[in-house]
Structure formats: C-alpha cells, structure tokens
Short mmCIF file of C-alpha atoms in Angstrom, two decimals:
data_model
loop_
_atom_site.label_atom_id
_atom_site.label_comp_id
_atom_site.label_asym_id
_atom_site.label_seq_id
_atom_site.Cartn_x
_atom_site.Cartn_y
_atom_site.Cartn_z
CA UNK A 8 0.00 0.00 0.00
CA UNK A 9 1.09 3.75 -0.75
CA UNK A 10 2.27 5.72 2.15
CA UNK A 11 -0.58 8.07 3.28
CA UNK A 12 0.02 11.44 2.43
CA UNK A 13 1.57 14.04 5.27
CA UNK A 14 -0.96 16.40 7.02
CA UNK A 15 1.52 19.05 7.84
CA UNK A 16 2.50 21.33 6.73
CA UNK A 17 -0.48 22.78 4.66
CA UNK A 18 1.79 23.85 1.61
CA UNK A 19 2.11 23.63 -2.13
CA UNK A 20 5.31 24.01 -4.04
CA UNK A 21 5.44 24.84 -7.73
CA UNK A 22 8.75 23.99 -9.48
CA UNK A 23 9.44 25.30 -13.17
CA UNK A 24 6.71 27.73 -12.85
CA UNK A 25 7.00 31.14 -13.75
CA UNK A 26 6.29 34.28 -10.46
CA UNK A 27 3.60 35.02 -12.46
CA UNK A 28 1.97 31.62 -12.69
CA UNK A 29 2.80 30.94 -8.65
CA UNK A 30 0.56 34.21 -7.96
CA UNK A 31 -2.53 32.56 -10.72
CA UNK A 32 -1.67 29.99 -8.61
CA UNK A 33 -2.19 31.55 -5.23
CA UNK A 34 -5.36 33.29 -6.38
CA UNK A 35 -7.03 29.74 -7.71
CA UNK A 36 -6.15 27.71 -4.58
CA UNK A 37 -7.66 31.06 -2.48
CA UNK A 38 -10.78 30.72 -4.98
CA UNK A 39 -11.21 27.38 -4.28
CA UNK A 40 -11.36 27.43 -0.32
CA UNK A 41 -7.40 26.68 -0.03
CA UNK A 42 -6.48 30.20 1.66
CA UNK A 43 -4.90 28.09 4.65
CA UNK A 44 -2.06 26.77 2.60
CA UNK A 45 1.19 28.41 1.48
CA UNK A 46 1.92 28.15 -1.94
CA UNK A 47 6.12 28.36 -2.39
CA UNK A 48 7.54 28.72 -5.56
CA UNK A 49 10.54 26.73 -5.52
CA UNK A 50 13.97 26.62 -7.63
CA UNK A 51 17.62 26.99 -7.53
CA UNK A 52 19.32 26.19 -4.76
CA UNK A 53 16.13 24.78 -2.68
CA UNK A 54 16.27 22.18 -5.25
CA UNK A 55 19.52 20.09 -3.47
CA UNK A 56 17.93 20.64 -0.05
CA UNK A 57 15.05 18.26 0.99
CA UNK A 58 11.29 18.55 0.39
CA UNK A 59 10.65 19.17 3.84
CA UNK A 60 12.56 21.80 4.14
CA UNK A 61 11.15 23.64 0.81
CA UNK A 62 7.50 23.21 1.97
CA UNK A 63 8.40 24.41 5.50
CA UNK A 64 9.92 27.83 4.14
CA UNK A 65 7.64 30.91 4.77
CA UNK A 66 5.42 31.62 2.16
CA UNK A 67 6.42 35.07 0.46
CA UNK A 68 3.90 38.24 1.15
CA UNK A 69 1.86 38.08 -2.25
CA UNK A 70 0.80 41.42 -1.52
CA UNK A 71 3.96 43.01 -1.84
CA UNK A 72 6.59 42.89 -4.56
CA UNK A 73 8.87 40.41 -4.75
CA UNK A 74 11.61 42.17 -4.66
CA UNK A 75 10.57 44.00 -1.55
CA UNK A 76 12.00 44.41 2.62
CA UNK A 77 8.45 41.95 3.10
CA UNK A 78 9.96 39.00 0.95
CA UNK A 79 13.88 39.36 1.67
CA UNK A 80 15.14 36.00 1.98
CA UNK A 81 11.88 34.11 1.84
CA UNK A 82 11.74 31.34 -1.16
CA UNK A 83 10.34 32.28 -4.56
CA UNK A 84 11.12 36.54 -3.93
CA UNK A 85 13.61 36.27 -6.33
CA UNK A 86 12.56 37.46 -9.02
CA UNK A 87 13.74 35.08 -11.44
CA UNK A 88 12.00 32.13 -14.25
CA UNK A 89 12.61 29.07 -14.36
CA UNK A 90 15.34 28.18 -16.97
CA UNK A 91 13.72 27.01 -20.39
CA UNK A 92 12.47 22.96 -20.24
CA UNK A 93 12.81 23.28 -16.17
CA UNK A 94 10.65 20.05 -15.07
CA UNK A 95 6.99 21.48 -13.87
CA UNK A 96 5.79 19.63 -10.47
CA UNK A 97 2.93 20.63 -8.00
CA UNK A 98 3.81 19.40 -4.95
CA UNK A 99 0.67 19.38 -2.54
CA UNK A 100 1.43 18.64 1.29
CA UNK A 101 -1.78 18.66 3.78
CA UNK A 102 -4.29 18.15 0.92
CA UNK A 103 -6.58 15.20 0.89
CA UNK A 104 -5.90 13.51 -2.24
CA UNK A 105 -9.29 14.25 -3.73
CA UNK A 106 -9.13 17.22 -3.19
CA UNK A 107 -5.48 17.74 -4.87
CA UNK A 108 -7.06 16.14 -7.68
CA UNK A 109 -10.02 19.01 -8.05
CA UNK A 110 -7.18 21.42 -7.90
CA UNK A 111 -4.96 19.74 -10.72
CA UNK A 112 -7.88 19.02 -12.69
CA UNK A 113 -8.89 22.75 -12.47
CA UNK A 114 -5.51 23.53 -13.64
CA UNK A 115 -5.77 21.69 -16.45
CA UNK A 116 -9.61 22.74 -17.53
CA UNK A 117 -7.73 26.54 -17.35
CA UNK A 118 -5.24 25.02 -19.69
CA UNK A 119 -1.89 25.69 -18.12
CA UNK A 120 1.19 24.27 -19.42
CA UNK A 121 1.92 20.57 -18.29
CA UNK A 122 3.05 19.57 -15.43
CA UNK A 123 3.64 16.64 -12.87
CA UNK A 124 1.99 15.98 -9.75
CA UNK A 125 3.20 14.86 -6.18
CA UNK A 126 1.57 14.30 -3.20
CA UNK A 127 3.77 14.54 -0.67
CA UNK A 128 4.70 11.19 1.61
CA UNK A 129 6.86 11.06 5.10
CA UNK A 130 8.92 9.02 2.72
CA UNK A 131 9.53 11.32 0.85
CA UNK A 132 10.02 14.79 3.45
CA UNK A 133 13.35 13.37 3.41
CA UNK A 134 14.32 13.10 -0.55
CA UNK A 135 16.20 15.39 -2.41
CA UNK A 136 13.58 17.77 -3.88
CA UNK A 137 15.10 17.73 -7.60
CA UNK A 138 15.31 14.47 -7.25
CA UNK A 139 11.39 13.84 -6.73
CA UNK A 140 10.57 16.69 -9.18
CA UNK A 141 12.55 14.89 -12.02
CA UNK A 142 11.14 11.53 -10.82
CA UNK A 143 7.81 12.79 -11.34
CA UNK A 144 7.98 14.09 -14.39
CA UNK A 145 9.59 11.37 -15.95
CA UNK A 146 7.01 8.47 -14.33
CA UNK A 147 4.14 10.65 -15.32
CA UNK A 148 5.50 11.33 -18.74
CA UNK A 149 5.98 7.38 -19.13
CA UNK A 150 2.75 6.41 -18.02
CA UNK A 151 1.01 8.88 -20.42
CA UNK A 152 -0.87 10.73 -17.97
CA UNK A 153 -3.24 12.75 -19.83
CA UNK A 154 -6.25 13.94 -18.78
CA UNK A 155 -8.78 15.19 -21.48
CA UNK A 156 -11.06 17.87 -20.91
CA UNK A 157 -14.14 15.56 -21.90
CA UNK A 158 -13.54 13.40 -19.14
CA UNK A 159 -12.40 16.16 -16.74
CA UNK A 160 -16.23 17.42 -17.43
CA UNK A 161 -17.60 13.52 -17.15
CA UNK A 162 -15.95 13.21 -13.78
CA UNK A 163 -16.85 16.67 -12.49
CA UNK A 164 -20.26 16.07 -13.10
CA UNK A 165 -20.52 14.00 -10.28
CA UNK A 166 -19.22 15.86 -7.92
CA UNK A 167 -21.23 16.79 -4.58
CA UNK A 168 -22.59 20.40 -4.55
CA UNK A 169 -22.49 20.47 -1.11
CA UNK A 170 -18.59 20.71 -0.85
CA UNK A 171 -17.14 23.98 -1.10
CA UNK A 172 -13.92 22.97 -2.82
CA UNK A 173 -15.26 20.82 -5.49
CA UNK A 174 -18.53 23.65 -5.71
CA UNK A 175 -15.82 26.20 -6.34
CA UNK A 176 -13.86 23.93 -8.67
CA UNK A 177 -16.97 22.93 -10.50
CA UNK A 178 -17.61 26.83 -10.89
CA UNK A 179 -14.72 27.86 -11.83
CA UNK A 180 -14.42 25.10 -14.32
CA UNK A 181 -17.23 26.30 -16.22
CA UNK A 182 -16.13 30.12 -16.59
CA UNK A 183 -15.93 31.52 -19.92
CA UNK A 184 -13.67 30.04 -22.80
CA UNK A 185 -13.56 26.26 -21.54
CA UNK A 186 -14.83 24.02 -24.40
CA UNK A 187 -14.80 20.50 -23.70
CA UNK A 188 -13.07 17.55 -26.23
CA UNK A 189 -9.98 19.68 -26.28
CA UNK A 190 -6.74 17.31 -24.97
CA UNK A 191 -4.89 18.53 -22.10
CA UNK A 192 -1.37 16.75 -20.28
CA UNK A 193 -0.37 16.78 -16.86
CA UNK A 194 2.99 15.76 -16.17
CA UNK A 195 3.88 15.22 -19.88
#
C-alpha cells in the first residue's frame, strides 16, 4: 500500500513555474477554499535541499513585490523564471488527495502548461527535492498521464454540490472560454 500522504505542513510548491503563474496559482487555490495553505515557488538552490525543508519555508507576502524588505530571503522573492524545459511539479502537502485532484484538474480545464503531480509522503520529506521533481515528471511522462477535458467534465459532473472545494472547482471550471473535447497533459 502507498504511504498516506503528510498532514503538515499545509503547503504547495510549484517547481518550473514562472512568479507570475505561482501568484494565478495563489489566487485559484484562495478561490477554491485553499487560503490556509502556502503556496512556495521553488527553484535553484532549494532544489539540493530536501522537500521538507522547501515546503516548510515561509510563504512570500503576495501582496507586496517580490523584490521588496516583506519577501527578503523568503523562497520564490527572487525574481527570477525558471530556466527554459525546467521540469513542472505541484507538490501538494496537507491536501486530501481528492481534493489535490479538483485542484490539478482545475488547472488543467484553465489550460496551463503541463506539469507533474506529487503528493507529498513522510517518505519522501526526506528526498532530495530535484530528485522527486525529475522523478515525477519522468514516471508521469511514461505512463502517459493525460487527462482530457471531456472526461475532466464527465468526472466533475458528479461531484457533490455540497462541498465547497469541489462547488468552487466545479464553478470555476465552467467560466468563460472552456470548451470541452480539447486534450490537455499533466505531467507530460
């Protein structure tokens, strides 16, 4: 059986995306009831420490400028892209698994580039975050894991109303320009 995923702490990190996609990023997970996580943007040299120790940096003040007294020395105020074909990886921490799911798949209906997707084990707090990034990518990329927007539609469908994270995700899902049939990758 799969390790369970961690509880704590209540984090996402975004590797190979750009500041301006870790702020869309911010604002969605807000949007869809996530407010209580950090979302880190995380490259350079946080990529030969451990994924623990990325995902327990402090989360940057998205109100301010990167660049500014409020960020110095947190991770992702730099302002700086990734380098061109840096591995993309979500890495969720303290999100139930269905719930990472709604998120990615929300992601993908908004059609952002691809990316891989890890939900984060006490096996691997430990690991070498490049290391897990690049793992990801490549076992995603091998198994083929595309999601098409068809089926993304199917399966959203039958989510419960009641629940404000998959109510938000099913709402913003259907906001203007999404056309369904289209194919979208994650973790290609």
């Amino acid at each position: 059986a799969p390790a369970p995923p961690l509880s704590h702490p209540k984090a996402v990190g975004l590797c190979g995306f750009s500041p301006e996609e870790c702020a869309q990023f911010r604002l969605l997970l807000d949007e869809l009831g996530g407010s209580a996580y950090k979302v880190l943007p995380l490259g350079g040299r946080c990529m030969h420490g451990t994924v623990g120790e990325a995902l327990s940096a402090e989360e940057v003040d998205w109100s301010q400028p990167r660049d500014s007294a409020a960020n110095a020395g947190k991770v992702g105020a730099m302002p700086s892209f990734p380098s061109p074909g840096a591995p993309r990886c979500a890495l969720f921490c303290g999100l139930p698994t269905d719930e990472v799911d709604i998120v990615a798949a929300v992601m993908d209906e908004n059609r952002w580039d691809a990316f891989a997707v890890v939900v984060v084990t006490e096996l691997l707090v430990r690991e070498t975050l490049g290391t897990v990034v690049v793992e990801a990518v490549k076992a995603q990329k091998d198994a083929g894991a595309i999601r098409r927007r068809k089926e993304f539609i199917d399966w959203k469908k039958t989510l419960s109303p009641e629940g404000s994270v998959a109510a938000a995700a099913a709402a913003a899902a259907t906001g203007p320009g999404v056309e369904s049939g289209a194919p979208v990758t994650r973790g290609a």
